[in-house]
Short mmCIF file of C-alpha atoms in Angstrom, two decimals:
data_model
loop_
_atom_site.label_atom_id
_atom_site.label_comp_id
_atom_site.label_asym_id
_atom_site.label_seq_id
_atom_site.Cartn_x
_atom_site.Cartn_y
_atom_site.Cartn_z
CA PRO A 1 -14.05 18.72 48.72
CA LEU A 2 -17.33 21.76 48.75
CA GLN A 3 -13.72 23.56 46.99
CA ILE A 4 -13.50 21.77 44.71
CA PHE A 5 -17.49 21.48 43.33
CA LEU A 6 -17.20 25.00 43.16
CA VAL A 7 -14.03 25.21 41.26
CA THR A 8 -14.68 22.74 39.39
CA PHE A 9 -18.37 23.80 38.46
CA LEU A 10 -17.62 27.32 37.42
CA SER A 11 -14.59 26.27 35.29
CA TYR A 12 -17.50 24.16 33.16
CA TYR A 13 -19.60 27.56 33.34
CA LEU A 14 -16.85 28.87 31.52
CA MET A 15 -14.60 27.36 29.13
CA GLY A 16 -17.35 23.95 28.53
CA VAL A 17 -16.44 20.42 29.11
CA TYR A 18 -12.55 21.75 27.95
CA ALA A 19 -12.07 22.31 31.16
CA LEU A 20 -12.38 19.54 32.89
CA ALA A 21 -8.79 18.56 30.85
CA GLY A 22 -6.76 20.43 33.77
CA ILE A 23 -8.37 19.18 36.65
CA ILE A 24 -9.21 16.01 35.55
CA PHE A 25 -4.74 16.54 35.18
CA PHE A 26 -5.43 17.51 38.56
CA VAL A 27 -7.42 14.36 39.55
CA LEU A 28 -5.24 11.70 37.51
CA PHE A 29 -2.54 12.80 39.28
CA ILE A 30 -3.28 12.17 43.16
CA PRO A 31 -2.26 8.34 42.54
CA VAL A 32 1.21 9.94 41.93
CA GLN A 33 1.56 11.18 45.45
CA ILE A 34 0.05 7.73 46.93
CA LEU A 35 2.25 6.41 45.82
CA LEU A 36 4.39 8.86 46.35
CA GLY A 37 3.55 8.89 49.92
CA LYS A 38 4.35 5.07 50.15
CA LYS A 39 7.88 5.23 49.59
CA THR A 40 7.74 7.85 52.02
CA SER A 41 6.11 5.68 54.77
CA LYS A 42 8.45 3.37 53.76
CA TYR A 43 12.04 4.67 53.91
CA ARG A 44 10.32 6.42 57.44
CA LEU A 45 10.30 2.31 58.78
CA LYS A 46 13.26 1.72 57.42
CA THR A 47 14.94 4.81 58.46
CA ALA A 48 13.38 3.87 62.85
CA VAL A 49 14.93 0.92 62.55
CA ARG A 50 18.43 2.13 61.54
CA THR A 51 17.90 4.72 64.56
CA ASP A 52 17.33 2.67 66.96
CA GLU A 53 20.46 0.20 65.92
CA ARG A 54 22.76 3.51 66.16
CA VAL A 55 20.67 4.64 69.19
CA ARG A 56 21.38 0.55 70.73
CA LEU A 57 25.01 0.63 69.63
CA MET A 58 25.33 3.85 71.31
CA ASN A 59 24.08 2.64 74.40
CA GLU A 60 26.08 -0.17 74.16
CA ILE A 61 29.19 2.98 74.34
CA VAL A 62 29.25 4.16 76.15
CA SER A 63 28.09 1.86 78.73
CA GLY A 64 30.81 0.28 78.33
CA ILE A 65 32.66 3.18 78.03
CA GLN A 66 35.50 1.72 80.35
CA VAL A 67 35.92 -1.95 78.69
CA ILE A 68 36.49 -0.16 75.09
CA LYS A 69 39.04 2.60 76.48
CA MET A 70 41.35 -0.49 78.91
CA TYR A 71 41.67 -2.60 75.92
CA THR A 72 41.98 0.03 73.47
CA TRP A 73 39.32 -0.17 71.41
CA GLU A 74 38.23 3.00 70.11
CA LYS A 75 38.75 2.51 66.59
CA PRO A 76 36.65 -0.34 66.03
CA PHE A 77 34.28 1.06 67.73
CA GLU A 78 34.48 4.29 65.86
CA GLN A 79 34.26 2.46 62.75
CA LEU A 80 30.54 0.71 63.58
CA ALA A 81 29.04 3.78 65.28
CA GLN A 82 30.27 5.76 61.55
CA TYR A 83 28.41 2.57 59.62
CA THR A 84 25.40 2.77 61.23
CA ARG A 85 25.14 6.45 61.17
CA ARG A 86 26.04 5.90 57.20
CA LEU A 87 22.79 3.13 56.83
CA GLU A 88 20.58 5.79 58.28
CA ILE A 89 21.38 8.83 56.58
CA LYS A 90 21.41 6.00 53.46
CA GLN A 91 17.72 6.18 54.40
CA ILE A 92 17.39 9.77 55.85
CA ARG A 93 18.46 10.61 52.06
CA ALA A 94 16.68 8.61 49.65
CA ALA A 95 12.63 9.70 52.40
CA SER A 96 14.53 13.79 51.54
CA MET A 97 14.84 12.65 48.20
CA VAL A 98 11.22 10.94 47.12
CA ARG A 99 9.62 14.71 49.60
CA ALA A 100 11.17 17.31 47.06
CA ILE A 101 10.39 15.23 44.25
CA ASN A 102 7.13 15.04 45.55
CA ALA A 103 7.44 18.64 46.43
CA SER A 104 9.31 20.49 43.19
CA VAL A 105 6.67 18.01 40.47
CA SER A 106 3.66 20.00 42.81
CA MET A 107 4.80 23.28 42.17
CA PHE A 108 4.34 23.50 38.12
CA LEU A 109 1.17 20.93 37.94
CA ASN A 110 -1.66 23.53 38.67
CA ARG A 111 0.07 25.39 35.03
CA ILE A 112 0.53 22.06 33.28
CA ALA A 113 -3.79 21.48 34.08
CA LEU A 114 -3.88 24.80 32.81
CA TYR A 115 -2.18 24.43 29.27
CA PHE A 116 -3.73 21.71 28.50
CA ALA A 117 -7.46 23.08 29.51
CA VAL A 118 -6.25 26.03 27.45
CA LEU A 119 -5.13 23.30 25.47
CA ALA A 120 -8.71 21.47 24.49
CA TYR A 121 -10.07 24.88 24.43
CA THR A 122 -8.01 25.21 21.69
CA LEU A 123 -8.15 22.08 19.94
CA GLY A 124 -12.63 22.66 19.94
CA GLY A 125 -12.63 24.78 17.99
CA ASN A 126 -13.26 28.14 19.83
CA VAL A 127 -10.88 31.59 19.87
CA LEU A 128 -8.78 31.74 23.58
CA GLN A 129 -9.15 34.80 24.67
CA ALA A 130 -7.13 36.78 27.76
CA TYR A 131 -10.30 36.51 30.31
CA TYR A 132 -10.19 32.80 29.89
CA VAL A 133 -7.15 32.29 30.41
CA PHE A 134 -6.83 34.47 33.20
CA VAL A 135 -9.86 33.08 34.85
CA VAL A 136 -9.24 29.89 34.59
CA THR A 137 -5.68 30.93 35.85
CA SER A 138 -7.08 32.50 39.13
CA PHE A 139 -9.22 28.85 39.48
CA TYR A 140 -7.05 26.65 39.23
CA ASN A 141 -4.98 28.63 42.04
CA VAL A 142 -8.12 27.47 43.91
CA LEU A 143 -7.12 24.36 43.53
CA LYS A 144 -3.49 24.28 44.51
CA GLN A 145 -4.23 25.07 47.79
CA PRO A 146 -6.51 21.39 48.67
CA LEU A 147 -5.22 19.54 45.47
CA VAL A 148 -1.20 19.76 45.08
CA PHE A 149 -0.59 21.29 48.99
CA HIS A 150 -3.24 19.59 51.35
CA ILE A 151 -3.41 16.12 49.87
CA PRO A 152 0.12 15.66 49.85
CA GLN A 153 0.80 16.67 53.24
CA ALA A 154 -1.85 14.36 53.92
CA ILE A 155 -0.83 12.27 52.63
CA SER A 156 2.46 12.37 53.39
CA SER A 157 1.16 12.33 57.16
CA LEU A 158 -0.70 9.55 57.19
CA ALA A 159 2.01 7.34 55.57
CA GLU A 160 4.28 8.78 58.51
CA ALA A 161 1.54 8.31 61.21
CA SER A 162 -0.08 4.85 59.35
CA VAL A 163 4.08 3.76 60.32
CA SER A 164 4.16 5.54 63.72
CA VAL A 165 1.46 3.19 64.84
CA LYS A 166 2.12 0.33 63.23
CA ARG A 167 5.98 0.19 65.82
CA ILE A 168 2.94 1.00 68.90
CA THR A 169 1.53 -1.87 67.87
CA ASP A 170 3.93 -4.26 67.47
CA PHE A 171 4.97 -3.19 70.80
CA LEU A 172 2.02 -2.52 72.39
CA LEU A 173 1.60 -7.53 71.18
CA VAL A 174 4.46 -7.88 71.89
CA GLU A 175 3.91 -11.39 74.21
CA GLU A 176 4.02 -10.64 77.83
CA THR A 177 6.73 -13.11 80.63
CA GLU A 178 4.89 -14.01 83.24
CA VAL A 179 7.03 -14.14 86.23
CA VAL A 180 6.43 -16.86 88.69
CA PRO A 181 7.31 -16.14 92.32
CA LYS A 182 8.55 -18.29 93.77
CA THR A 183 8.75 -18.67 97.57
CA VAL A 184 11.18 -20.74 99.52
CA ASN A 185 12.00 -21.60 103.21
CA HIS A 186 14.37 -19.81 104.31
CA ASP A 187 14.49 -16.95 106.92
CA VAL A 188 14.50 -13.97 105.81
CA LYS A 189 16.06 -12.13 108.53
CA THR A 190 19.32 -13.79 107.65
CA VAL A 191 19.12 -14.48 103.76
CA GLY A 192 18.53 -11.12 101.66
CA ILE A 193 19.19 -12.77 98.02
CA PHE A 194 18.76 -15.98 97.10
CA PHE A 195 18.53 -17.75 93.53
CA HIS A 196 18.53 -21.69 93.29
CA ILE A 197 20.04 -22.92 90.24
CA VAL A 198 18.33 -20.14 88.20
CA SER A 199 18.77 -19.69 84.09
CA VAL A 200 18.36 -16.52 82.22
CA ARG A 201 18.02 -15.93 78.80
CA TRP A 202 17.58 -12.70 76.81
CA ASN A 203 14.93 -13.32 74.80
CA LEU A 204 13.18 -16.76 74.53
CA THR A 205 15.16 -18.68 71.99
CA GLY A 206 18.45 -17.45 72.63
CA GLU A 207 20.59 -19.20 74.79
CA GLU A 208 21.18 -19.31 78.37
CA VAL A 209 23.70 -16.57 79.76
CA LEU A 210 23.18 -17.99 83.40
CA SER A 211 22.86 -21.36 83.83
CA ASP A 212 22.11 -22.98 87.05
CA VAL A 213 23.03 -20.25 89.25
CA ASN A 214 23.40 -20.74 92.59
CA PHE A 215 24.44 -17.67 94.90
CA SER A 216 23.44 -16.68 98.56
CA ALA A 217 23.75 -13.29 99.58
CA LYS A 218 22.52 -12.07 103.46
CA LYS A 219 21.15 -8.51 104.90
CA ASN A 220 24.36 -5.96 105.32
CA GLU A 221 27.20 -8.63 103.82
CA LEU A 222 29.66 -7.19 101.54
CA ILE A 223 29.38 -9.74 98.59
CA ALA A 224 31.98 -9.06 95.41
CA ILE A 225 31.75 -10.77 92.20
CA VAL A 226 34.73 -10.64 89.75
CA GLY A 227 34.91 -12.15 86.31
CA PRO A 228 35.86 -12.33 83.45
CA VAL A 229 33.98 -9.34 80.55
CA GLY A 230 30.97 -11.41 79.01
CA SER A 231 30.68 -13.86 81.95
CA GLY A 232 26.94 -11.93 83.84
CA LYS A 233 28.27 -10.19 86.48
CA SER A 234 26.01 -7.28 85.06
CA THR A 235 23.29 -10.25 83.86
CA LEU A 236 23.30 -11.61 87.92
CA PHE A 237 22.57 -7.46 88.62
CA GLN A 238 19.60 -7.59 85.83
CA VAL A 239 18.27 -10.83 88.17
CA ILE A 240 18.40 -8.77 91.22
CA LEU A 241 16.85 -5.75 89.82
CA LYS A 242 14.27 -7.56 88.61
CA GLU A 243 15.14 -6.40 85.34
CA LEU A 244 15.87 -9.66 83.73
CA PRO A 245 12.53 -11.80 83.56
CA ILE A 246 14.54 -16.37 84.76
CA THR A 247 14.02 -18.85 82.38
CA LYS A 248 13.84 -22.12 85.32
CA GLY A 249 15.10 -21.43 88.99
#
């Protein structure tokens, strides 16, 4: 701010009110930069969502690669991964285009401001001299750093930071799931794992993945859990590891 004030004062001292024409142009361009920053924030948020979808899909593919190979589902999953990646690239391309527009306009912004200042000075009936142009050009080059580069970078960084803060805030505000310990009167020496009418959902509004399951396993006992794909074998192990909370039982 001090640099902007000093340059504005010196420009006014040299050319009078006509020097303010270029500075006003600088100031009027700030809302455009803010708009471009909001667009960048919007596309950055969409990109983050698409990236999360792609990473989640790839994790699922890697986790179930044996099943995919067994049923020869490589092509459908390859197309699904490519489609998800295309959606992500689309958002990245849009965000990059907005950044490119902002950067390209910023490159010649000071020249346009100089043109308006010289034009206003000439239309005011003054005789334009070379040293006026050179001095005002140097002044506007000084203004170029804070008004053309620093402010857009600050707006872009603030936009991306706001997206990150929003995502972190949404994560921290997710409702906590309290797991109430169940006390069952069984001999802990003989029973290692015990399920009694256990039901599980992946989310609070979804369907039950496991419904009224009764299961027990003694210590040092070898048990094989078999079943078709999607029957809930992995879900059962996640419940045993307490990675998935039970909804009933």
